PDB file of C-alpha atoms and ligand atoms in Angstrom:
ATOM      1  CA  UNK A   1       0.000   0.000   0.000  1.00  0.00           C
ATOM      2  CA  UNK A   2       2.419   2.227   1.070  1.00  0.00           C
ATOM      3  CA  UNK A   3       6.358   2.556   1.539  1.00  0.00           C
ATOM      4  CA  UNK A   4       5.122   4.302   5.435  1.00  0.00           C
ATOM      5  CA  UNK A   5       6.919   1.189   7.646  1.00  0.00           C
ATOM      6  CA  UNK A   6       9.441   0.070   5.142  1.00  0.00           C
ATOM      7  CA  UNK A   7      12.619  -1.208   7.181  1.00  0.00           C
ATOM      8  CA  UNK A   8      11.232  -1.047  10.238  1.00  0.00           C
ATOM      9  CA  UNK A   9      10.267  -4.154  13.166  1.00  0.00           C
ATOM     10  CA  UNK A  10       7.470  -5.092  14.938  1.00  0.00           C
ATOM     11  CA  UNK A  11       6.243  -6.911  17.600  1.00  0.00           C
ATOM     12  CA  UNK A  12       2.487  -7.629  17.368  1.00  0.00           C
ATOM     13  CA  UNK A  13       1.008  -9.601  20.518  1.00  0.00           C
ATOM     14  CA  UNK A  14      -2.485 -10.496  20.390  1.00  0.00           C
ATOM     15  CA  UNK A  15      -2.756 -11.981  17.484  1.00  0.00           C
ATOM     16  CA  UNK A  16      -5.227 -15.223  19.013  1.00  0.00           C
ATOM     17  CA  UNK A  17      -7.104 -15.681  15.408  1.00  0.00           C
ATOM     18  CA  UNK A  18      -8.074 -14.109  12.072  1.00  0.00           C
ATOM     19  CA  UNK A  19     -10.678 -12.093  13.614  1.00  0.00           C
ATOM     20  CA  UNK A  20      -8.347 -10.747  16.181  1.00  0.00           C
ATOM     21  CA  UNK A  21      -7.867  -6.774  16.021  1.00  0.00           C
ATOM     22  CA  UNK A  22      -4.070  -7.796  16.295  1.00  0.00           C
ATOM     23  CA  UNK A  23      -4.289 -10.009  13.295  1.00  0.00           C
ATOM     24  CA  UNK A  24      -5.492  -7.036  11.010  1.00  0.00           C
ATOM     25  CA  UNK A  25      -2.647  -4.911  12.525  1.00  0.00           C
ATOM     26  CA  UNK A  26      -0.318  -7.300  11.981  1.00  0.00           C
ATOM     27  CA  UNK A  27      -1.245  -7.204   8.124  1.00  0.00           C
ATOM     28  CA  UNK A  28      -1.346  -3.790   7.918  1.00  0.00           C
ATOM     29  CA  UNK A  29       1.769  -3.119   8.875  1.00  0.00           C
ATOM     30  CA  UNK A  30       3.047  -5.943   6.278  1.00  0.00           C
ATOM     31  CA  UNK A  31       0.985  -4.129   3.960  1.00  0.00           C
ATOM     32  CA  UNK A  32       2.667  -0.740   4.303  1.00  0.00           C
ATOM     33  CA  UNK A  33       6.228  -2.562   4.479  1.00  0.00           C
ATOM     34  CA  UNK A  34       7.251  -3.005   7.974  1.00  0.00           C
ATOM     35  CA  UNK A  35       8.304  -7.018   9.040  1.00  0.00           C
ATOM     36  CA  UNK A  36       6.350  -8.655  12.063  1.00  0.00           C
ATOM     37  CA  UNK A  37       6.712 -10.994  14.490  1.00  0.00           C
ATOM     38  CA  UNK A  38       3.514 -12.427  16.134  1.00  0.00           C
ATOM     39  CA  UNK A  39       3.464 -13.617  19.770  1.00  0.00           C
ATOM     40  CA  UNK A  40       1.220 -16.621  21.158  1.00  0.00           C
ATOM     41  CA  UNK A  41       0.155 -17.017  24.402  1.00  0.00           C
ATOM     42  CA  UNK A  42       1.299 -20.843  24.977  1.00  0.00           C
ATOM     43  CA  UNK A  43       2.265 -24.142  23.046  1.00  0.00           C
ATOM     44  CA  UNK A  44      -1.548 -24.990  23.366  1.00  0.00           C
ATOM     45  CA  UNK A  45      -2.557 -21.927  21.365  1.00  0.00           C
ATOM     46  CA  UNK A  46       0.480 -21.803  18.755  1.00  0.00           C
ATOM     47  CA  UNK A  47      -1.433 -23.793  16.218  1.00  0.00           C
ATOM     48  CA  UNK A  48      -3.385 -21.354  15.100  1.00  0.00           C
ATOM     49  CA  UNK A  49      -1.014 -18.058  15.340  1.00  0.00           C
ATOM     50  CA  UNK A  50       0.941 -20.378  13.230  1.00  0.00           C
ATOM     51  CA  UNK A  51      -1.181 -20.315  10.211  1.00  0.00           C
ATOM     52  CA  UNK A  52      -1.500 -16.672  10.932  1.00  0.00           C
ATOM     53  CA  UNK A  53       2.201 -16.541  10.727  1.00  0.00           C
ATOM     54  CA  UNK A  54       2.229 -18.616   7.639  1.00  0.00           C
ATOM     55  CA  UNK A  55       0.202 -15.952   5.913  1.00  0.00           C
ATOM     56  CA  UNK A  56       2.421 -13.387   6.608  1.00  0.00           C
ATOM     57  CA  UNK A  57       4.989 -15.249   4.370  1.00  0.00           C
ATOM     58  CA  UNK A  58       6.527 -16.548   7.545  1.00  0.00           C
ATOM     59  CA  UNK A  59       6.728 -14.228  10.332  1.00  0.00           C
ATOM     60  CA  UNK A  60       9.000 -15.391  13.265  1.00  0.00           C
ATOM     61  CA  UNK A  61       6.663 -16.650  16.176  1.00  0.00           C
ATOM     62  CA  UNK A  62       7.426 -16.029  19.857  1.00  0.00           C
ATOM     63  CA  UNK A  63       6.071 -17.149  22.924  1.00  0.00           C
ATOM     64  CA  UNK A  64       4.570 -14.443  25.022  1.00  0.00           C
ATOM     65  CA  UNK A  65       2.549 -15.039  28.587  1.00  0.00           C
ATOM     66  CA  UNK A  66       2.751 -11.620  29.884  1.00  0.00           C
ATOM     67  CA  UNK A  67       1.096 -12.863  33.093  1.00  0.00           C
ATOM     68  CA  UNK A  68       4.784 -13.842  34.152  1.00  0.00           C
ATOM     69  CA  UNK A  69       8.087 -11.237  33.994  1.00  0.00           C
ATOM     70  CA  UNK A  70      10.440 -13.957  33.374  1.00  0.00           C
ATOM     71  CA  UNK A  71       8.427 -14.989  29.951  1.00  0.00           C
ATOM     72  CA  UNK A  72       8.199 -11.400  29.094  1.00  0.00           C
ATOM     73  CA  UNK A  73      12.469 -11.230  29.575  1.00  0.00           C
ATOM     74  CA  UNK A  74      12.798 -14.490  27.947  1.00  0.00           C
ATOM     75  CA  UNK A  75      10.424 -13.616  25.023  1.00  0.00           C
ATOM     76  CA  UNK A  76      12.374 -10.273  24.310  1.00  0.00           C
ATOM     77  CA  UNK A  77      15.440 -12.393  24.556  1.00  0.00           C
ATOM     78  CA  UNK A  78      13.853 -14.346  21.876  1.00  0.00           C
ATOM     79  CA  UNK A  79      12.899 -11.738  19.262  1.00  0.00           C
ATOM     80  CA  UNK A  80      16.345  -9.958  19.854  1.00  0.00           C
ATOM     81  CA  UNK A  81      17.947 -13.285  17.791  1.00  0.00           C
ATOM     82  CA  UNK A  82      15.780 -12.426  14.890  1.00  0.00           C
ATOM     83  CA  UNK A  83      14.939  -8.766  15.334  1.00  0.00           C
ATOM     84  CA  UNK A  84      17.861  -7.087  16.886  1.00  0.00           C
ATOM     85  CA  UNK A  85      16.306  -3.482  16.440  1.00  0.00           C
ATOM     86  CA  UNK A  86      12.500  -3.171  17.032  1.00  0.00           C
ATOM     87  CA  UNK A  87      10.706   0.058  15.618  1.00  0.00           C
ATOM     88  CA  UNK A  88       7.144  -0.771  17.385  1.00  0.00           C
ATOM     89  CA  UNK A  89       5.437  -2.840  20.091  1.00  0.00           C
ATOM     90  CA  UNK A  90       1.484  -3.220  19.585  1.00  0.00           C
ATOM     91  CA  UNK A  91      -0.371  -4.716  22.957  1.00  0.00           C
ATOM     92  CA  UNK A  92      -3.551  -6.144  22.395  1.00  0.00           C
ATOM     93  CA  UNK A  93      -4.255  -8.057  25.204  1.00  0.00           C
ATOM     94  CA  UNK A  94      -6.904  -8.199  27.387  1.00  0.00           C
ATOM     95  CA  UNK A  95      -8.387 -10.795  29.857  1.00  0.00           C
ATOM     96  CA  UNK A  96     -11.010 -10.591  32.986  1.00  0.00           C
ATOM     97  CA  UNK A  97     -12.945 -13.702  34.718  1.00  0.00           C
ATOM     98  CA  UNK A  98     -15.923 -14.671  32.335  1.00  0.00           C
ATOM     99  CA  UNK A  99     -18.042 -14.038  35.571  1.00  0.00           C
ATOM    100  CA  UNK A 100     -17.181 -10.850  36.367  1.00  0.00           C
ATOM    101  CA  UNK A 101     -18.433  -9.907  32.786  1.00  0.00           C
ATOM    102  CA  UNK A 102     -21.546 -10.066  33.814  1.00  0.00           C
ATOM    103  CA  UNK A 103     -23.740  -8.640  36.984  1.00  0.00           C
ATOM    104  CA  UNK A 104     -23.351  -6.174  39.143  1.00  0.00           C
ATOM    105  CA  UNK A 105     -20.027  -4.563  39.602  1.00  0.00           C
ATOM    106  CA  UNK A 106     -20.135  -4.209  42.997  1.00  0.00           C
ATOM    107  CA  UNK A 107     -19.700  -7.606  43.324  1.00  0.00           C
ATOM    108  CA  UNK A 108     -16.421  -7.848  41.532  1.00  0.00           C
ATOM    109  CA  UNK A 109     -14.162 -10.090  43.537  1.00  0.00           C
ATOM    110  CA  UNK A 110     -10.732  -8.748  44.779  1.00  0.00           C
ATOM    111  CA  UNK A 111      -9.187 -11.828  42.248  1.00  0.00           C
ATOM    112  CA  UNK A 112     -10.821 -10.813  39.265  1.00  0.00           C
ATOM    113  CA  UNK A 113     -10.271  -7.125  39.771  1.00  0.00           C
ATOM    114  CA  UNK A 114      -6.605  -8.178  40.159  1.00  0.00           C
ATOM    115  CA  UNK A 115      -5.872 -10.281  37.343  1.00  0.00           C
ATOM    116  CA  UNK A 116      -8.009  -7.633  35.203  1.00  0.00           C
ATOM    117  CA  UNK A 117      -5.219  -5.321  35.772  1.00  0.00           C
ATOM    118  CA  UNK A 118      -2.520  -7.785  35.676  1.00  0.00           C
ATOM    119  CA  UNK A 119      -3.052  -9.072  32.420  1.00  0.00           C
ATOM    120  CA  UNK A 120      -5.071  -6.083  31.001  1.00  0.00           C
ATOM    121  CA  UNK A 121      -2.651  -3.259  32.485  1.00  0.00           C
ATOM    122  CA  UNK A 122       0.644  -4.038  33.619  1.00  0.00           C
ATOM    123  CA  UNK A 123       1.017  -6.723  31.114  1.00  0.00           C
ATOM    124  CA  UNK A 124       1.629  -2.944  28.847  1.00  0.00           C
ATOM    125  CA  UNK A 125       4.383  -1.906  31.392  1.00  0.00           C
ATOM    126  CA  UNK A 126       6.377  -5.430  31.612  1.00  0.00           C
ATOM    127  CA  UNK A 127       6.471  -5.998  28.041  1.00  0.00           C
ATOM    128  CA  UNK A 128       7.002  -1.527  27.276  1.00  0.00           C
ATOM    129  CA  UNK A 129      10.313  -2.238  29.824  1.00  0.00           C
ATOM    130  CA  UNK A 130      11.683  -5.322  27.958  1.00  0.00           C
ATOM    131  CA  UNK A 131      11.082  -4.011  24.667  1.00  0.00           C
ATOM    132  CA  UNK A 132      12.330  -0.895  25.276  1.00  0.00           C
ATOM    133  CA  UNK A 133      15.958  -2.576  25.217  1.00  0.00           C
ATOM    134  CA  UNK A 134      15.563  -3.262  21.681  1.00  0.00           C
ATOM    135  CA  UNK A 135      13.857   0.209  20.594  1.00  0.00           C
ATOM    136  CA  UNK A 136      17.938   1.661  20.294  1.00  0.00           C
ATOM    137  CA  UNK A 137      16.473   4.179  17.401  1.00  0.00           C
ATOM    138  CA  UNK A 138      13.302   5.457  19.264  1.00  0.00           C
ATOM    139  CA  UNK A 139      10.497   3.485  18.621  1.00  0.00           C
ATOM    140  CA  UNK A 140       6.487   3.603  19.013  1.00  0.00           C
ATOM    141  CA  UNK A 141       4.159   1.466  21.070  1.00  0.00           C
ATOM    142  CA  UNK A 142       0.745   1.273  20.424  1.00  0.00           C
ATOM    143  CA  UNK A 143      -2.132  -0.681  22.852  1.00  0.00           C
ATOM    144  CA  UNK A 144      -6.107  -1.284  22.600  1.00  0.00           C
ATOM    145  CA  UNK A 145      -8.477  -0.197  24.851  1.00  0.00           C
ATOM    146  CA  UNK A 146     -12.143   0.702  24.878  1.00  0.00           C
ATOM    147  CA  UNK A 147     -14.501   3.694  26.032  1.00  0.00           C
ATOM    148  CA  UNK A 148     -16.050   1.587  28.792  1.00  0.00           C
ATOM    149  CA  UNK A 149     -12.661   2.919  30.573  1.00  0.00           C
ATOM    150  CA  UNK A 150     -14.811   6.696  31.744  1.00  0.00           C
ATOM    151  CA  UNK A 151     -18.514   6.220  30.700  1.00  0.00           C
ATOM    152  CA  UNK A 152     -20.146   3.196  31.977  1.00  0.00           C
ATOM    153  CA  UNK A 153     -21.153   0.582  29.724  1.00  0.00           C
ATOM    154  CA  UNK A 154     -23.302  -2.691  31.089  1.00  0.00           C
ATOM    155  CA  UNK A 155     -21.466  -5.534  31.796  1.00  0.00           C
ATOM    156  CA  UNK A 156     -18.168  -4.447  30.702  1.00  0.00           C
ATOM    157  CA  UNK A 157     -18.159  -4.286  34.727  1.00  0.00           C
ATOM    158  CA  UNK A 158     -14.174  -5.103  35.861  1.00  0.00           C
ATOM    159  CA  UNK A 159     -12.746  -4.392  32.527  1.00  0.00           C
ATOM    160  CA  UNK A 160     -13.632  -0.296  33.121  1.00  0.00           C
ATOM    161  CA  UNK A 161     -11.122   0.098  35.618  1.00  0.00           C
ATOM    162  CA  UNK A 162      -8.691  -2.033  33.965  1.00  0.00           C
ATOM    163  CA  UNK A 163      -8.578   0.232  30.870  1.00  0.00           C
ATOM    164  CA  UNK A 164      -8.959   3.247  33.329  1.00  0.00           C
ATOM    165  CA  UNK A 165      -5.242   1.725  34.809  1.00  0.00           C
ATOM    166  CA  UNK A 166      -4.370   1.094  30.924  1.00  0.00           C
ATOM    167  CA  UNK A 167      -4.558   4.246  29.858  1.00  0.00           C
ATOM    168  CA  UNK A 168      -3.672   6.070  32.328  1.00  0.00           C
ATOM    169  CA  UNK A 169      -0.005   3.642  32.203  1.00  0.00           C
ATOM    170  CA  UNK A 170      -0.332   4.989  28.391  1.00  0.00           C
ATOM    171  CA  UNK A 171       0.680   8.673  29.936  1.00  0.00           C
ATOM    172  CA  UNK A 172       2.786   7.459  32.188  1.00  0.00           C
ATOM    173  CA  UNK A 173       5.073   5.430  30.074  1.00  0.00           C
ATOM    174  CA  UNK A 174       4.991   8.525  27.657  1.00  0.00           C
ATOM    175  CA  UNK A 175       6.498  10.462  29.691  1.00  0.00           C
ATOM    176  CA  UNK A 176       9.144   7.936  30.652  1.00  0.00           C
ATOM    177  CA  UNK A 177      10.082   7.064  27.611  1.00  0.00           C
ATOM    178  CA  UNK A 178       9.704  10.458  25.652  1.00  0.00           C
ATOM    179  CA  UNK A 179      12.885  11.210  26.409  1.00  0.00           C
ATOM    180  CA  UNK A 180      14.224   7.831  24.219  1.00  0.00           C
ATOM    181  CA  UNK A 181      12.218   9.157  21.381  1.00  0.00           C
ATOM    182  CA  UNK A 182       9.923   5.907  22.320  1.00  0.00           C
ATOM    183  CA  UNK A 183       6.083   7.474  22.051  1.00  0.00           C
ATOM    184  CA  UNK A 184       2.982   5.555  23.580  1.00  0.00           C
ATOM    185  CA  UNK A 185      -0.410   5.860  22.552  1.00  0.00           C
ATOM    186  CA  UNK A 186      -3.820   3.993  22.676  1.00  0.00           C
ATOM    187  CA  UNK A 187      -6.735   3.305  20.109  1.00  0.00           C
ATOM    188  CA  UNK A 188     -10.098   3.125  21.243  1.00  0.00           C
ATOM    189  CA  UNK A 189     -11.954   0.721  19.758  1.00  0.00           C
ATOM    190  CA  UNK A 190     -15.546   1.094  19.208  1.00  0.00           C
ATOM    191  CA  UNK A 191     -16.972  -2.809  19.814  1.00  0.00           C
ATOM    192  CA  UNK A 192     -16.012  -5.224  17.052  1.00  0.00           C
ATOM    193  CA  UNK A 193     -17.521  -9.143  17.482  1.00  0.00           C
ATOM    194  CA  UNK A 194     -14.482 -10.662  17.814  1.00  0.00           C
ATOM    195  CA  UNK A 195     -14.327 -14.172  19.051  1.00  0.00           C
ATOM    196  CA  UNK A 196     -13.582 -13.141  22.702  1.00  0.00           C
ATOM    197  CA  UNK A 197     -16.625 -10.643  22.193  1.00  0.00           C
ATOM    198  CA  UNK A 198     -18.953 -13.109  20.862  1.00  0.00           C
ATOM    199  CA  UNK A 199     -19.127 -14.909  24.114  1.00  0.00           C
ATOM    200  CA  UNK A 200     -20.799 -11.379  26.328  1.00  0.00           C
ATOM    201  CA  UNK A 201     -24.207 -11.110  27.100  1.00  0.00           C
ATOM    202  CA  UNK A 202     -26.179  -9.273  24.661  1.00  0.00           C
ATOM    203  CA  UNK A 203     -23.090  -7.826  22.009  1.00  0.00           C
ATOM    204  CA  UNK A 204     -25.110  -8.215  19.381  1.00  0.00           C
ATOM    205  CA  UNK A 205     -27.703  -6.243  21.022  1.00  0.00           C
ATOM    206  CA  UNK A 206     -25.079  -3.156  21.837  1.00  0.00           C
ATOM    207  CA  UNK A 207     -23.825  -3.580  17.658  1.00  0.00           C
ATOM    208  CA  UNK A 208     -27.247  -3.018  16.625  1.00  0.00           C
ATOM    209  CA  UNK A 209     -27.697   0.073  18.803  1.00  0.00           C
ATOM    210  CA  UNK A 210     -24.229   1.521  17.894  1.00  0.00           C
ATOM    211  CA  UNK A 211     -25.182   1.076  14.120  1.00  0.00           C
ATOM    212  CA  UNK A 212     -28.148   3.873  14.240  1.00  0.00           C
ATOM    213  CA  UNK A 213     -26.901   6.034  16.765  1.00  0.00           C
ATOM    214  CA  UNK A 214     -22.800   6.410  16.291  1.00  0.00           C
ATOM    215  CA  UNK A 215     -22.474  10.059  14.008  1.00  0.00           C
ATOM    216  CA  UNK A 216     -21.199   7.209  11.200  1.00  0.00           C
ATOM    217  CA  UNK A 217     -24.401   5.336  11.500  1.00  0.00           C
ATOM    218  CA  UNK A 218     -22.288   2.383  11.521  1.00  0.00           C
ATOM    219  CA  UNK A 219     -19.761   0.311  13.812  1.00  0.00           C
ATOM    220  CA  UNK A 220     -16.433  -0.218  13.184  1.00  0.00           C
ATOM    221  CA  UNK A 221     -14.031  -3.265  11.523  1.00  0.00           C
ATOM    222  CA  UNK A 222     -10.489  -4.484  12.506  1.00  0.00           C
ATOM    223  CA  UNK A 223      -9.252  -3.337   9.438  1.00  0.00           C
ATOM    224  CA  UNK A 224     -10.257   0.790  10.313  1.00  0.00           C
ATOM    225  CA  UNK A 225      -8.697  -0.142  13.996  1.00  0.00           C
ATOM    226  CA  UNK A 226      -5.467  -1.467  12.276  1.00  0.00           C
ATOM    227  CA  UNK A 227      -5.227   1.399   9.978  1.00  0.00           C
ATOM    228  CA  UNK A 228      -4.862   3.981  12.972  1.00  0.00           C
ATOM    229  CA  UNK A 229      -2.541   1.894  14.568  1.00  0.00           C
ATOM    230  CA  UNK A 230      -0.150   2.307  11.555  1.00  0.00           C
ATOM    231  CA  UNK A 231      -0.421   5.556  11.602  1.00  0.00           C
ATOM    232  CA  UNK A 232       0.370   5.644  15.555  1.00  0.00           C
ATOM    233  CA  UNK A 233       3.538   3.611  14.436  1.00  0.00           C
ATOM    234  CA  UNK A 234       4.410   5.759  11.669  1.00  0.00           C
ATOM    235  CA  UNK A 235       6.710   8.519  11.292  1.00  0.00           C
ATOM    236  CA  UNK A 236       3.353  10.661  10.558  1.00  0.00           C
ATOM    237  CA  UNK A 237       2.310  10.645  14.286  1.00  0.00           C
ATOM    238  CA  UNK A 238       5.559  11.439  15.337  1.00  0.00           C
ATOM    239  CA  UNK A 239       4.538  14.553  17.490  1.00  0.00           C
ATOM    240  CA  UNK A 240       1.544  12.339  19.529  1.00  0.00           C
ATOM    241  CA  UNK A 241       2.246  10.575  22.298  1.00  0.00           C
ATOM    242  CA  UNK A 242       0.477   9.619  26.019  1.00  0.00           C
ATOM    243  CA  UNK A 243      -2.720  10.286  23.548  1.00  0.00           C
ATOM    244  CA  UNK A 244      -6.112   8.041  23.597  1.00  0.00           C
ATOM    245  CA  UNK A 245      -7.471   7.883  20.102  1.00  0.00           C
ATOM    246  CA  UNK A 246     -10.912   7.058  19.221  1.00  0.00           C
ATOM    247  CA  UNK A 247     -11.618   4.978  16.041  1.00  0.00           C
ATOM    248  CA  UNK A 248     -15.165   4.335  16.819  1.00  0.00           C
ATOM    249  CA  UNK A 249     -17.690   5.850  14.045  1.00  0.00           C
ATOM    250  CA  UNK A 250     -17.829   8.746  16.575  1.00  0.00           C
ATOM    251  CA  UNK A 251     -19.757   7.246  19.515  1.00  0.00           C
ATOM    252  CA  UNK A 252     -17.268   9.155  22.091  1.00  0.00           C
ATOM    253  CA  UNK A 253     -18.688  12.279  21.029  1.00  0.00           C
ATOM    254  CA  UNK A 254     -22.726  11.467  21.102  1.00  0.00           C
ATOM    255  CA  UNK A 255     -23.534   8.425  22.950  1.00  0.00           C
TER     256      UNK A 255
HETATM  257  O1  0WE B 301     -12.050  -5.291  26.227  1.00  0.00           O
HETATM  258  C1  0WE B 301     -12.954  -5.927  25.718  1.00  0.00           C
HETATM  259  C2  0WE B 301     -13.181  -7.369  26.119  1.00  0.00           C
HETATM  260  C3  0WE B 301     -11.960  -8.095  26.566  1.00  0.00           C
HETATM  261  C4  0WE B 301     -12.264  -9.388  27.273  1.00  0.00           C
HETATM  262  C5  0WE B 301     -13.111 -10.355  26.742  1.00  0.00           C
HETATM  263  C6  0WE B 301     -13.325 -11.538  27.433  1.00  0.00           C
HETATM  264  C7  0WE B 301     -14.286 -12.587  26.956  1.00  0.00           C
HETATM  265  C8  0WE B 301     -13.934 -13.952  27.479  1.00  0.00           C
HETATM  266  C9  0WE B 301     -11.679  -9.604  28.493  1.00  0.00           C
HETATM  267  N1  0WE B 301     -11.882 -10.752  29.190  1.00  0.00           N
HETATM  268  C10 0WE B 301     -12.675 -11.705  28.673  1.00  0.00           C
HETATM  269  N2  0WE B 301     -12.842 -12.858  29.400  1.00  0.00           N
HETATM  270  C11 0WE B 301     -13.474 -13.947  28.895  1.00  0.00           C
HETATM  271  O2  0WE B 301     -13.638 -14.955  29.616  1.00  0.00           O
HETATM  272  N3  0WE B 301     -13.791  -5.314  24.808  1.00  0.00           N
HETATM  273  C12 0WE B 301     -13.614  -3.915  24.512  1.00  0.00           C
HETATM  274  C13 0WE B 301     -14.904  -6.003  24.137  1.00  0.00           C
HETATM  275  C14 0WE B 301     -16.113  -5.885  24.993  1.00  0.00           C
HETATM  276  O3  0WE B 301     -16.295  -6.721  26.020  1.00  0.00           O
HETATM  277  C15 0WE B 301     -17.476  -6.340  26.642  1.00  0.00           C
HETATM  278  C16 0WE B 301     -18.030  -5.267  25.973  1.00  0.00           C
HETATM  279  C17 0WE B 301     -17.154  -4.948  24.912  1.00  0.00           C
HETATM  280  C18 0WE B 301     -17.303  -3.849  23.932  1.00  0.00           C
HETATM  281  C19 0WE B 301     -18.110  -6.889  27.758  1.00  0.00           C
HETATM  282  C20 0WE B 301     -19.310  -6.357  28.178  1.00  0.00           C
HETATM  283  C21 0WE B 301     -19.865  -5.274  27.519  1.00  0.00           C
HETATM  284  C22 0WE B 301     -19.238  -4.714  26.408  1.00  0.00           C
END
């Protein structure tokens, strides 16, 4: 498409299956010239990034559980054999207790509220620290997150305060790593049905709504979502970072 990413490394996590919002970033950047390696989350789950990987013309897999900060050392370890000097880090991982996606909130449990933020949150700071090593030239990382962070949105329940935490680390890490020429920056996602979305209460319900209300009249694909995070990689943003940016057919502003 374009000549935007040419030369430059990435390191796309979150890439579970072809309807993954990772998975379209990871072939955009391909698309606008920039090489990718995927991460998978464990041997049990490699199958499938593999034929995502296989797409790509053969992008170098790497196992990532950012639950743990050994993996996340070991996995940087890993991609420094085959990528020596990484240009951009997209995060797009999430994860909260099935049950507390559901209910009332007040009845979130001190575990789920925890691993919320473990694995939605400081899973951004533990892999930011370990890839910054690699990011010798400056670099850009880009993570996903979602409006139910400030405005309330039923069910999303635990997950608010865990994107609350995420972008809030967004600024923080900005202003850390500014210095390195490293920027940090979020897209907000309007809701897609991806496969981990399919499985909450009533989604199809909230798609319908979005689709007549949103100043687009519409919802939003992976594709749109990937797009902005190329441009957050690119040399084109290079004055924006610690910013939240919303690619949601303009629900933010009416909603
Ligand atoms: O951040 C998300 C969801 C991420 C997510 C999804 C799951 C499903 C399976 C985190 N943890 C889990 N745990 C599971 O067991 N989104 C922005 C998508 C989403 O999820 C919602 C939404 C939207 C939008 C949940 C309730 C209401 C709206």
């Amino acid at each position: 498409m374009t000549e935007l990413l040419d030369g430059k490394n990435f390191l796309v996590t979150g890439a579970a299956n072809s309807r993954s919002i990772a998975w379209a970033v990871a072939k955009a950047v391909r698309s606008h010239g920039g090489a990718v390696a995927l991460t998978y989350q464990a041997e049990r789950l490699k199958r499938r990034v593999e034929q995502l990987a296989d797409e790509l013309g053969g992008a170098p897999m790497i196992e990532l559980d950012v639950g743990s900060d050994a993996a996340v050392k070991r996995a940087v370890d890993e991609l420094q054999e085959r990528m020596p000097v990484l240009d951009g880090l997209v995060h797009s991982i999430a994860w909260a207790p099935a049950e507390d996606l559901q209910g009332n909130f007040v009845e979130t449990t001190r575990d789920g509220f925890a691993q919320a933020n473990d694995i939605s949150s400081y899973s951004l700071i533990a892999t930011a620290r370990e890839a910054r090593r690699l990011m010798t030239g400056g670099g850009a990382i880009v993570t996903m997150t979602y409006a139910g962070s400030w405005r309330v949105v039923p069910n999303y329940n635990v997950m608010g305060p865990a994107k609350a935490s995420l972008e809030s680390t967004v600024r923080y890490l900005a202003a850390d790593l500014g210095p390195e020429g490293i920027r940090v920056n979020a897209v907000s996602a309007g809701p897609i049905a991806t496969v981990a979305a399919r499985t909450i209460k009533d989604f199809s319900g909230m798609l319908e709504l979005l689709e007549s209300h949103t100043p687009l009249r519409r919802n939003v694909t992976t594709e749109e979502v990937a797009d902005a995070t190329v441009f957050l990689l690119s040399d084109l943003s290079r004055a924006i970072t610690g910013e939240v940016v919303h690619v949601d057919a303009g629900a933010h502003a009416t909603i």
